[in-house]
mmCIF file of C-alpha atoms in Angstrom:
data_model
loop_
_atom_site.group_PDB
_atom_site.id
_atom_site.type_symbol
_atom_site.label_atom_id
_atom_site.label_comp_id
_atom_site.label_asym_id
_atom_site.label_seq_id
_atom_site.Cartn_x
_atom_site.Cartn_y
_atom_site.Cartn_z
ATOM 1 C CA MET A 6 0.000 0.000 0.000
ATOM 2 C CA LYS A 7 1.390 3.340 -1.024
ATOM 3 C CA MET A 8 1.413 6.209 1.536
ATOM 4 C CA ARG A 9 0.142 9.612 0.301
ATOM 5 C CA GLY A 10 2.077 12.722 1.370
ATOM 6 C CA ALA A 11 0.287 15.139 3.742
ATOM 7 C CA LYS A 12 -0.150 18.737 2.574
ATOM 8 C CA GLY A 13 1.045 21.593 4.861
ATOM 9 C CA PHE A 14 4.128 23.138 6.427
ATOM 10 C CA THR A 15 6.690 21.744 8.671
ATOM 11 C CA LEU A 16 7.299 23.389 12.019
ATOM 12 C CA VAL A 17 10.595 24.764 10.758
ATOM 13 C CA GLU A 18 8.918 26.334 7.744
ATOM 14 C CA LEU A 19 6.252 27.903 9.971
ATOM 15 C CA LEU A 20 8.840 29.385 12.307
ATOM 16 C CA VAL A 21 10.784 30.825 9.375
ATOM 17 C CA ALA A 22 7.620 32.382 7.923
ATOM 18 C CA ILE A 23 6.635 33.920 11.274
ATOM 19 C CA SER A 24 10.136 35.279 11.766
ATOM 20 C CA LEU A 25 10.166 36.873 8.323
ATOM 21 C CA GLY A 26 6.710 38.365 8.913
ATOM 22 C CA LEU A 27 7.744 39.816 12.255
ATOM 23 C CA LEU A 28 10.911 41.199 10.706
ATOM 24 C CA VAL A 29 9.018 42.943 7.901
ATOM 25 C CA THR A 30 6.337 44.232 10.295
ATOM 26 C CA GLY A 31 8.961 45.489 12.733
ATOM 27 C CA ALA A 32 10.787 47.288 9.957
ATOM 28 C CA ALA A 33 7.535 48.893 8.786
ATOM 29 C CA VAL A 34 6.668 49.988 12.340
ATOM 30 C CA ALA A 35 10.169 51.420 12.825
ATOM 31 C CA VAL A 36 9.947 53.366 9.565
ATOM 32 C CA TYR A 37 6.467 54.605 10.489
ATOM 33 C CA LYS A 38 7.589 55.692 13.965
ATOM 34 C CA GLN A 39 10.574 57.519 12.529
ATOM 35 C CA ALA A 40 8.314 59.280 10.037
ATOM 36 C CA VAL A 41 5.896 60.301 12.818
ATOM 37 C CA ASP A 42 8.747 61.497 15.055
ATOM 38 C CA SER A 43 10.287 63.467 12.199
ATOM 39 C CA THR A 44 6.929 65.055 11.404
ATOM 40 C CA THR A 45 6.423 65.924 15.071
ATOM 41 C CA TYR A 46 9.927 67.358 15.254
ATOM 42 C CA LEU A 47 9.457 69.500 12.155
ATOM 43 C CA THR A 48 5.997 70.621 13.247
ATOM 44 C CA GLN A 49 7.242 71.641 16.678
ATOM 45 C CA ARG A 50 10.213 73.472 15.245
ATOM 46 C CA THR A 51 8.027 75.281 12.726
ATOM 47 C CA VAL A 52 5.619 76.375 15.454
ATOM 48 C CA VAL A 53 8.412 77.475 17.799
ATOM 49 C CA GLN A 54 10.196 79.349 15.032
ATOM 50 C CA GLY A 55 6.938 81.009 13.985
ATOM 51 C CA ASN A 56 6.295 82.172 17.555
ATOM 52 C CA ALA A 57 9.854 83.462 17.869
ATOM 53 C CA ARG A 58 9.597 85.440 14.628
ATOM 54 C CA ALA A 59 6.167 86.812 15.533
ATOM 55 C CA ALA A 60 7.506 87.984 18.894
ATOM 56 C CA MET A 61 10.629 89.568 17.438
ATOM 57 C CA ASN A 62 8.783 91.260 14.558
ATOM 58 C CA THR A 63 6.245 92.809 16.924
ATOM 59 C CA ILE A 64 8.921 94.109 19.289
ATOM 60 C CA SER A 65 10.948 95.515 16.380
ATOM 61 C CA GLN A 66 7.963 97.345 14.894
ATOM 62 C CA ASP A 67 7.259 99.156 18.156
ATOM 63 C CA LEU A 68 10.949 99.888 18.725
ATOM 64 C CA ASN A 69 11.130 101.623 15.344
ATOM 65 C CA PHE A 70 8.551 104.138 16.612
ATOM 66 C CA ALA A 71 10.085 104.612 20.066
ATOM 67 C CA GLY A 72 10.505 108.269 20.930
ATOM 68 C CA TYR A 73 8.514 109.603 17.960
ATOM 69 C CA GLY A 74 7.065 112.997 18.860
ATOM 70 C CA LEU A 75 8.864 113.135 22.216
ATOM 71 C CA PRO A 76 11.857 115.242 23.237
ATOM 72 C CA ILE A 77 15.072 113.245 23.738
ATOM 73 C CA GLY A 78 15.025 114.079 27.436
ATOM 74 C CA GLY A 79 11.464 112.799 27.862
ATOM 75 C CA ILE A 80 8.397 114.458 29.378
ATOM 76 C CA PRO A 81 7.943 115.128 33.121
ATOM 77 C CA VAL A 82 4.940 113.376 34.669
ATOM 78 C CA PRO A 83 3.409 113.734 38.144
ATOM 79 C CA THR A 84 5.255 111.878 40.886
ATOM 80 C CA ALA A 85 2.070 109.951 41.711
ATOM 81 C CA ALA A 86 1.798 108.534 38.166
ATOM 82 C CA LEU A 87 1.776 104.737 37.984
ATOM 83 C CA PHE A 88 0.864 101.739 35.825
ATOM 84 C CA SER A 89 -2.297 99.901 36.841
ATOM 85 C CA CYS A 90 -2.720 96.235 35.923
ATOM 86 C CA ALA A 91 -5.053 93.800 37.668
ATOM 87 C CA THR A 92 -6.348 90.391 36.602
ATOM 88 C CA GLY A 93 -9.300 90.295 38.967
ATOM 89 C CA SER A 94 -9.852 88.350 42.164
ATOM 90 C CA ALA A 95 -11.646 85.359 40.634
ATOM 91 C CA ALA A 96 -9.488 82.852 38.782
ATOM 92 C CA ALA A 97 -12.188 82.503 36.130
ATOM 93 C CA SER A 98 -11.729 86.158 35.157
ATOM 94 C CA TRP A 99 -8.028 85.809 34.420
ATOM 95 C CA ALA A 100 -7.778 86.429 30.702
ATOM 96 C CA TYR A 101 -4.194 87.696 30.781
ATOM 97 C CA SER A 102 -1.122 87.981 32.982
ATOM 98 C CA CYS A 103 0.216 91.256 34.378
ATOM 99 C CA PRO A 104 3.907 92.198 34.519
ATOM 100 C CA THR A 105 5.766 90.641 37.432
ATOM 101 C CA THR A 106 7.076 94.092 38.340
ATOM 102 C CA ALA A 107 4.749 96.996 37.601
ATOM 103 C CA PRO A 108 6.439 99.428 35.181
ATOM 104 C CA SER A 109 7.219 102.846 36.583
ATOM 105 C CA PHE A 110 8.413 106.184 35.296
ATOM 106 C CA PRO A 111 12.153 106.670 35.930
ATOM 107 C CA VAL A 112 13.242 109.683 37.951
ATOM 108 C CA ILE A 113 15.545 111.751 35.734
ATOM 109 C CA SER A 114 17.081 114.972 37.051
ATOM 110 C CA GLY A 115 14.796 114.807 40.070
ATOM 111 C CA ALA A 116 11.507 114.374 38.166
ATOM 112 C CA ALA A 117 9.454 111.344 37.140
ATOM 113 C CA THR A 118 9.823 111.196 33.364
ATOM 114 C CA MET A 119 8.165 109.486 30.422
ATOM 115 C CA SER A 120 10.946 108.548 27.989
ATOM 116 C CA GLY A 121 11.039 107.062 24.521
ATOM 117 C CA ILE A 122 12.698 103.991 26.065
ATOM 118 C CA THR A 123 12.388 102.834 29.671
ATOM 119 C CA PRO A 124 14.674 99.859 30.476
ATOM 120 C CA MET A 125 13.572 97.457 33.222
ATOM 121 C CA TYR A 126 16.497 95.154 33.913
ATOM 122 C CA GLN A 127 15.503 91.738 35.328
ATOM 123 C CA ALA A 128 12.067 93.076 36.259
ATOM 124 C CA GLY A 129 10.341 90.033 34.759
ATOM 125 C CA PRO A 130 9.894 86.546 36.209
ATOM 126 C CA THR A 131 12.733 84.046 36.570
ATOM 127 C CA ILE A 132 12.072 81.192 34.133
ATOM 128 C CA ASN A 133 14.243 78.065 34.126
ATOM 129 C CA GLY A 134 16.802 79.945 36.207
ATOM 130 C CA ASN A 135 16.944 82.953 33.848
ATOM 131 C CA ALA A 136 15.823 86.384 35.062
ATOM 132 C CA THR A 137 13.879 88.096 32.275
ATOM 133 C CA ASP A 138 13.747 91.789 31.395
ATOM 134 C CA GLN A 139 10.848 94.122 30.722
ATOM 135 C CA MET A 140 10.880 97.285 28.640
ATOM 136 C CA ALA A 141 8.490 100.173 27.983
ATOM 137 C CA MET A 142 8.568 102.528 25.013
ATOM 138 C CA ALA A 143 6.524 105.626 24.214
ATOM 139 C CA TYR A 144 5.642 107.320 20.944
ATOM 140 C CA VAL A 145 3.064 109.702 19.477
ATOM 141 C CA ASP A 146 0.285 108.322 17.282
ATOM 142 C CA SER A 147 -0.406 110.180 14.026
ATOM 143 C CA SER A 148 -3.311 108.016 12.861
ATOM 144 C CA PRO A 149 -6.143 110.586 13.352
ATOM 145 C CA ASN A 150 -5.170 112.079 9.991
ATOM 146 C CA PHE A 151 -4.643 108.776 8.176
ATOM 147 C CA SER A 152 -8.287 108.576 7.085
ATOM 148 C CA ASN A 153 -8.038 111.955 5.344
ATOM 149 C CA ASN A 154 -5.681 112.530 2.441
ATOM 150 C CA THR A 155 -6.871 116.154 2.277
ATOM 151 C CA CYS A 156 -5.305 117.201 5.589
ATOM 152 C CA GLY A 157 -3.192 120.266 4.892
ATOM 153 C CA VAL A 158 -5.131 120.996 1.698
ATOM 154 C CA SER A 159 -8.548 121.586 3.220
ATOM 155 C CA THR A 160 -9.753 121.956 6.797
ATOM 156 C CA GLN A 161 -10.547 118.246 7.123
ATOM 157 C CA CYS A 162 -7.926 117.161 9.615
ATOM 158 C CA GLY A 163 -7.906 115.115 12.797
ATOM 159 C CA PHE A 164 -7.995 116.405 16.373
ATOM 160 C CA ASP A 165 -4.209 116.743 16.509
ATOM 161 C CA ALA A 166 -4.100 119.245 13.618
ATOM 162 C CA PHE A 167 -5.949 122.157 15.265
ATOM 163 C CA PRO A 168 -5.245 124.192 18.419
ATOM 164 C CA LEU A 169 -7.724 123.736 21.252
ATOM 165 C CA THR A 170 -10.582 126.236 21.139
ATOM 166 C CA GLN A 171 -10.771 126.413 24.926
ATOM 167 C CA ALA A 172 -9.924 124.558 28.113
ATOM 168 C CA SER A 173 -11.411 124.401 31.603
ATOM 169 C CA VAL A 174 -9.772 123.404 34.878
ATOM 170 C CA SER A 175 -11.500 122.415 38.108
ATOM 171 C CA GLY A 176 -9.135 120.958 40.669
ATOM 172 C CA SER A 177 -7.555 117.840 39.160
ATOM 173 C CA THR A 178 -10.102 117.645 36.320
ATOM 174 C CA THR A 179 -9.317 119.252 32.977
ATOM 175 C CA THR A 180 -11.640 119.507 29.961
ATOM 176 C CA LEU A 181 -10.192 120.170 26.512
ATOM 177 C CA TYR A 182 -12.383 121.497 23.678
ATOM 178 C CA PHE A 183 -11.624 120.746 20.021
ATOM 179 C CA ASN A 184 -12.091 122.708 16.811
ATOM 180 C CA GLY A 185 -15.474 122.083 15.169
ATOM 181 C CA SER A 186 -13.728 121.309 11.862
ATOM 182 C CA THR A 187 -12.056 118.237 13.317
ATOM 183 C CA THR A 188 -12.584 115.306 10.922
ATOM 184 C CA PRO A 189 -12.960 112.545 11.961
ATOM 185 C CA ALA A 190 -14.587 113.612 15.220
ATOM 186 C CA PRO A 191 -12.617 113.157 18.459
ATOM 187 C CA ASN A 192 -14.971 110.327 19.486
ATOM 188 C CA ASP A 193 -14.920 108.568 16.097
ATOM 189 C CA THR A 194 -15.153 104.821 16.699
ATOM 190 C CA LYS A 195 -12.218 104.018 14.400
ATOM 191 C CA TRP A 196 -9.835 106.971 14.517
ATOM 192 C CA GLY A 197 -10.970 108.904 17.570
ATOM 193 C CA LEU A 198 -10.106 108.852 21.249
ATOM 194 C CA LYS A 199 -11.423 106.426 23.847
ATOM 195 C CA VAL A 200 -11.348 106.074 27.609
ATOM 196 C CA GLY A 201 -7.884 105.017 28.742
ATOM 197 C CA ASP A 202 -6.013 106.799 25.948
ATOM 198 C CA ILE A 203 -3.007 108.922 26.901
ATOM 199 C CA LEU A 204 -2.887 112.497 25.575
ATOM 200 C CA LEU A 205 0.181 114.640 25.017
ATOM 201 C CA VAL A 206 -0.711 118.306 25.580
ATOM 202 C CA SER A 207 1.831 120.735 24.098
ATOM 203 C CA ASN A 208 2.308 124.490 23.839
ATOM 204 C CA SER A 209 5.108 127.013 24.195
ATOM 205 C CA THR A 210 5.159 126.451 27.976
ATOM 206 C CA GLY A 211 6.004 122.778 27.675
ATOM 207 C CA GLN A 212 4.425 119.347 27.470
ATOM 208 C CA ALA A 213 2.354 117.198 29.815
ATOM 209 C CA VAL A 214 0.356 113.993 29.590
ATOM 210 C CA GLY A 215 -3.095 113.044 30.842
ATOM 211 C CA GLU A 216 -5.405 110.030 30.709
ATOM 212 C CA VAL A 217 -8.795 110.250 28.979
ATOM 213 C CA THR A 218 -11.713 109.472 31.291
ATOM 214 C CA SER A 219 -14.538 110.489 28.915
ATOM 215 C CA VAL A 220 -14.873 111.858 25.382
ATOM 216 C CA THR A 221 -17.583 113.432 23.210
ATOM 217 C CA SER A 222 -17.646 114.788 19.669
ATOM 218 C CA GLY A 223 -16.453 118.169 20.916
ATOM 219 C CA ASN A 224 -14.353 117.677 24.038
ATOM 220 C CA VAL A 225 -12.368 115.262 26.138
ATOM 221 C CA VAL A 226 -12.225 115.072 29.938
ATOM 222 C CA LEU A 227 -9.123 114.288 31.981
ATOM 223 C CA ALA A 228 -10.702 113.625 35.376
ATOM 224 C CA ALA A 229 -8.975 113.000 38.685
ATOM 225 C CA SER A 230 -10.292 109.432 38.790
ATOM 226 C CA ASP A 231 -7.842 108.131 36.157
ATOM 227 C CA PRO A 232 -6.174 104.816 37.153
ATOM 228 C CA MET A 233 -2.705 106.008 36.074
ATOM 229 C CA LYS A 234 -2.989 109.129 38.290
ATOM 230 C CA LEU A 235 -1.686 111.366 35.508
ATOM 231 C CA ASN A 236 -4.520 113.873 35.900
ATOM 232 C CA GLN A 237 -3.383 116.234 38.647
ATOM 233 C CA ALA A 238 -4.174 119.777 39.765
ATOM 234 C CA PHE A 239 -2.369 122.995 38.910
ATOM 235 C CA GLY A 240 0.881 123.308 40.843
ATOM 236 C CA THR A 241 1.703 119.603 40.551
ATOM 237 C CA GLY A 242 4.835 118.993 38.528
ATOM 238 C CA GLY A 243 4.087 117.422 35.149
ATOM 239 C CA SER A 244 0.347 118.212 35.263
ATOM 240 C CA VAL A 245 -1.717 119.367 32.275
ATOM 241 C CA PRO A 246 -3.031 122.513 34.088
ATOM 242 C CA ASN A 247 0.593 123.582 34.611
ATOM 243 C CA VAL A 248 1.129 123.544 30.842
ATOM 244 C CA LEU A 249 -2.187 125.313 30.197
ATOM 245 C CA GLY A 250 -1.109 127.969 32.672
ATOM 246 C CA PHE A 251 -4.129 128.393 34.945
ATOM 247 C CA SER A 252 -5.567 126.697 38.036
ATOM 248 C CA SER A 253 -9.344 127.054 37.604
ATOM 249 C CA GLY A 254 -12.051 128.395 35.314
ATOM 250 C CA ILE A 255 -12.297 128.473 31.527
ATOM 251 C CA GLN A 256 -9.930 130.050 29.018
ATOM 252 C CA ALA A 257 -10.474 130.392 25.262
ATOM 253 C CA TYR A 258 -7.938 130.446 22.440
ATOM 254 C CA ASN A 259 -9.625 133.197 20.336
ATOM 255 C CA ASN A 260 -7.372 132.622 17.324
ATOM 256 C CA GLY A 261 -4.269 133.617 19.193
ATOM 257 C CA ALA A 262 -5.805 136.541 21.070
ATOM 258 C CA GLY A 263 -5.784 134.573 24.305
ATOM 259 C CA PRO A 264 -5.899 134.126 27.130
ATOM 260 C CA LEU A 265 -5.361 130.445 26.209
ATOM 261 C CA GLN A 266 -2.156 130.059 24.242
ATOM 262 C CA SER A 267 -2.003 127.870 21.144
ATOM 263 C CA THR A 268 -2.196 124.316 22.508
ATOM 264 C CA ASN A 269 -2.246 121.055 20.561
ATOM 265 C CA VAL A 270 -3.245 117.565 21.651
ATOM 266 C CA LYS A 271 -1.891 114.269 20.348
ATOM 267 C CA ARG A 272 -2.471 110.673 21.331
ATOM 268 C CA LEU A 273 0.451 108.922 22.979
ATOM 269 C CA TYR A 274 1.119 105.196 23.280
ATOM 270 C CA ILE A 275 3.139 103.601 26.083
ATOM 271 C CA VAL A 276 3.925 100.013 25.081
ATOM 272 C CA THR A 277 5.381 97.523 27.570
ATOM 273 C CA TYR A 278 6.782 94.095 26.666
ATOM 274 C CA TYR A 279 7.251 91.292 29.186
ATOM 275 C CA VAL A 280 7.135 87.511 29.564
ATOM 276 C CA ALA A 281 4.614 85.872 31.885
ATOM 277 C CA THR A 282 3.033 82.510 32.616
ATOM 278 C CA ASP A 283 -0.210 81.477 30.951
ATOM 279 C CA PRO A 284 -3.018 82.855 33.190
ATOM 280 C CA LEU A 285 -4.791 79.486 33.173
ATOM 281 C CA ALA A 286 -1.666 77.963 34.692
ATOM 282 C CA GLN A 287 -1.597 80.750 37.270
ATOM 283 C CA ALA A 288 -5.239 80.099 38.099
ATOM 284 C CA VAL A 289 -4.429 76.573 39.286
ATOM 285 C CA GLY A 290 -1.411 77.742 41.256
ATOM 286 C CA THR A 291 1.502 76.805 38.990
ATOM 287 C CA THR A 292 4.187 79.067 37.544
ATOM 288 C CA GLY A 293 5.633 76.540 35.111
ATOM 289 C CA ASN A 294 5.291 76.434 31.352
ATOM 290 C CA PRO A 295 3.735 77.572 29.128
ATOM 291 C CA THR A 296 4.986 81.146 29.041
ATOM 292 C CA ARG A 297 3.973 83.964 26.714
ATOM 293 C CA LEU A 298 5.216 87.292 25.444
ATOM 294 C CA TYR A 299 2.758 90.035 26.389
ATOM 295 C CA ARG A 300 2.228 93.538 24.977
ATOM 296 C CA MET A 301 0.586 96.054 27.295
ATOM 297 C CA VAL A 302 -0.553 99.398 25.856
ATOM 298 C CA ASN A 303 -0.583 102.304 28.323
ATOM 299 C CA GLY A 304 -1.007 101.479 31.984
ATOM 300 C CA ASP A 305 -4.692 100.890 32.651
ATOM 301 C CA SER A 306 -5.730 97.241 32.313
ATOM 302 C CA ASN A 307 -9.411 98.113 32.811
ATOM 303 C CA THR A 308 -9.559 99.779 29.397
ATOM 304 C CA ASN A 309 -6.438 98.353 27.711
ATOM 305 C CA PRO A 310 -5.826 94.804 28.989
ATOM 306 C CA PRO A 311 -2.460 93.234 28.067
ATOM 307 C CA VAL A 312 -2.523 91.073 24.949
ATOM 308 C CA PRO A 313 -0.480 87.866 24.412
ATOM 309 C CA VAL A 314 1.690 88.309 21.320
ATOM 310 C CA ALA A 315 3.371 84.905 21.055
ATOM 311 C CA GLU A 316 3.340 81.582 22.876
ATOM 312 C CA GLN A 317 6.371 79.556 24.014
ATOM 313 C CA ILE A 318 8.601 82.599 24.717
ATOM 314 C CA SER A 319 10.595 81.627 27.800
ATOM 315 C CA ASN A 320 13.207 84.395 27.945
ATOM 316 C CA LEU A 321 13.374 88.086 27.044
ATOM 317 C CA THR A 322 16.424 90.296 27.515
ATOM 318 C CA PHE A 323 17.520 93.709 26.272
ATOM 319 C CA SER A 324 20.828 95.521 26.079
ATOM 320 C CA TYR A 325 21.482 99.089 25.009
ATOM 321 C CA ASN A 326 24.109 100.948 23.012
ATOM 322 C CA MET A 327 24.636 104.561 24.028
ATOM 323 C CA PHE A 328 26.451 107.570 22.612
ATOM 324 C CA ASP A 329 27.206 110.665 24.681
ATOM 325 C CA SER A 330 27.958 113.684 22.496
ATOM 326 C CA VAL A 331 28.786 115.833 25.532
ATOM 327 C CA CYS A 332 31.058 113.604 27.568
ATOM 328 C CA GLY A 333 33.833 113.538 25.007
ATOM 329 C CA GLY A 334 31.769 111.679 22.437
ATOM 330 C CA SER A 335 31.958 108.501 24.511
ATOM 331 C CA GLN A 336 30.327 105.258 23.448
ATOM 332 C CA SER A 337 29.033 102.436 25.597
ATOM 333 C CA ALA A 338 27.790 99.170 24.094
ATOM 334 C CA ASN A 339 25.702 96.252 25.338
ATOM 335 C CA GLN A 340 24.693 97.843 28.629
ATOM 336 C CA ARG A 341 22.090 95.649 30.317
ATOM 337 C CA ASN A 342 21.133 98.024 33.107
ATOM 338 C CA PRO A 343 21.691 101.685 32.176
ATOM 339 C CA THR A 344 21.282 104.311 34.873
ATOM 340 C CA THR A 345 18.406 106.782 34.707
ATOM 341 C CA ASN A 346 20.801 109.502 33.566
ATOM 342 C CA GLN A 347 21.862 107.291 30.642
ATOM 343 C CA ILE A 348 18.343 106.675 29.313
ATOM 344 C CA GLY A 349 18.472 109.789 27.139
ATOM 345 C CA LEU A 350 21.720 108.532 25.561
ATOM 346 C CA ILE A 351 20.264 105.263 24.213
ATOM 347 C CA LYS A 352 20.692 105.009 20.438
ATOM 348 C CA THR A 353 20.368 101.278 19.739
ATOM 349 C CA ILE A 354 18.460 98.454 21.411
ATOM 350 C CA ASN A 355 19.500 94.797 21.228
ATOM 351 C CA ALA A 356 16.545 92.475 21.820
ATOM 352 C CA SER A 357 16.980 88.759 22.531
ATOM 353 C CA ILE A 358 14.292 86.135 22.971
ATOM 354 C CA PHE A 359 14.333 82.408 23.612
ATOM 355 C CA ALA A 360 11.495 80.219 22.380
ATOM 356 C CA ALA A 361 10.986 76.622 23.512
ATOM 357 C CA SER A 362 8.377 73.994 22.729
ATOM 358 C CA THR A 363 6.244 72.565 25.506
ATOM 359 C CA LEU A 364 5.992 69.008 24.092
ATOM 360 C CA ASN A 365 8.741 66.391 24.002
ATOM 361 C CA THR A 366 9.796 64.313 21.011
ATOM 362 C CA THR A 367 12.398 61.569 20.717
ATOM 363 C CA ALA A 368 12.940 62.052 16.993
ATOM 364 C CA ILE A 369 16.495 63.269 17.487
ATOM 365 C CA PRO A 370 18.512 62.440 20.617
ATOM 366 C CA GLY A 371 19.212 65.505 22.750
ATOM 367 C CA GLN A 372 16.389 67.493 21.124
ATOM 368 C CA ALA A 373 13.472 66.493 23.348
ATOM 369 C CA ILE A 374 12.339 70.148 23.524
ATOM 370 C CA GLN A 375 12.744 72.407 20.507
ATOM 371 C CA GLN A 376 14.643 75.566 21.444
ATOM 372 C CA ILE A 377 15.276 78.587 19.229
ATOM 373 C CA PRO A 378 17.175 81.721 20.323
ATOM 374 C CA MET A 379 16.696 84.881 18.274
ATOM 375 C CA THR A 380 18.385 88.284 18.487
ATOM 376 C CA THR A 381 17.937 91.536 16.617
ATOM 377 C CA THR A 382 19.237 95.088 16.836
ATOM 378 C CA VAL A 383 17.022 98.116 16.256
ATOM 379 C CA SER A 384 18.098 101.744 15.911
ATOM 380 C CA PRO A 385 14.935 103.802 16.486
ATOM 381 C CA ARG A 386 15.100 106.699 14.046
ATOM 382 C CA ASN A 387 13.852 109.113 16.695
ATOM 383 C CA LEU A 388 16.589 108.116 19.149
ATOM 384 C CA SER A 389 19.547 107.187 16.954
ATOM 385 C CA TYR A 390 19.752 110.238 14.670
ATOM 386 C CA PHE A 391 22.730 112.421 15.488
ATOM 387 C CA ASP A 392 23.816 115.053 12.996
ATOM 388 C CA SER A 393 27.227 116.084 14.309
ATOM 389 C CA TYR A 394 30.047 113.640 14.978
ATOM 390 C CA SER A 395 32.992 115.771 15.965
ATOM 391 C CA SER A 396 36.546 114.447 16.109
ATOM 392 C CA THR A 397 37.163 116.595 19.183
ATOM 393 C CA PRO A 398 35.404 116.280 22.535
ATOM 394 C CA GLN A 399 32.343 118.515 22.912
ATOM 395 C CA GLY A 400 32.589 118.768 26.652
ATOM 396 C CA SER A 401 33.640 116.900 29.724
ATOM 397 C CA CYS A 402 31.816 115.184 32.552
#
């Protein structure tokens, strides 16, 4: 009797087949994992780099305007003036983070002063062992006339193009009245003034700043209730009534016949940059990542709350290059913490940021967190211009 062969695989053949299958599957999984890790790595790096560039571009744009419309020595402000920022008592109301150290006006030559640049060395939080800086800059806004290309040709110009028609002072409250030809109107929703705006009041006596507490189509009120405490009475150094020249009552301009001298009003921006922890993280009691770069306009968070500019910014530092035309034409570079008397000598600002991802990846050993440093140098045209470089000293100190 002849035996018929059985169909199938031997145990050895089965083991070989399983081994080959596992080998191919393992290789496919390894390739897939590497592709996923590489994609994650590239995505993280793209996001981090995008945040770093957004942060640096925003800082640079404001720095280019720093000091515009202001004297090099700055503008005196009342001693009581301060920056007001509050997030609210309830954690649920925390929509932003305030600066770790409230900005303040530096005392220059014995007076609190608003400068084009206000350095704040290591005033920010310490993140990963690095103390961060803050910085404030001020500049005049010329946008009221942007909506009119006829300004200077016809009478259709913004509120900053005409002298005040009259002004009234009652204690620490000042009311400024605008020319009826002002176009757009002072309370225009797009180009006009709003509560919390800072005004620069200028005439031949000098300059002072005040905070808007109410505005109509014909006037603006600088009341004593302003959070920044800029609105002070006559006799207070840096007050608007001091520049207007009277302590109470109403004075009219009368086309130069007086008693009110020719006085102009412009809007002023004070922009502060700082790094802070995500407010949601603060709400649950942690100061760890993530961190953000914030931009705060003026100093009243009730009307101008700080706005996050970029995520994942974990460090912010500034250094300053100065040139003194009086003290022998001396130069000083990369100063991290200039004195108050050196603020008016700042010509160039070096800004450095450090961006880091908040998610880990094992795509490349040693690169678990994507980190990108970025540095730029800005020479604000209103601070850096100097028209006389003498080869001989112009004085001594």
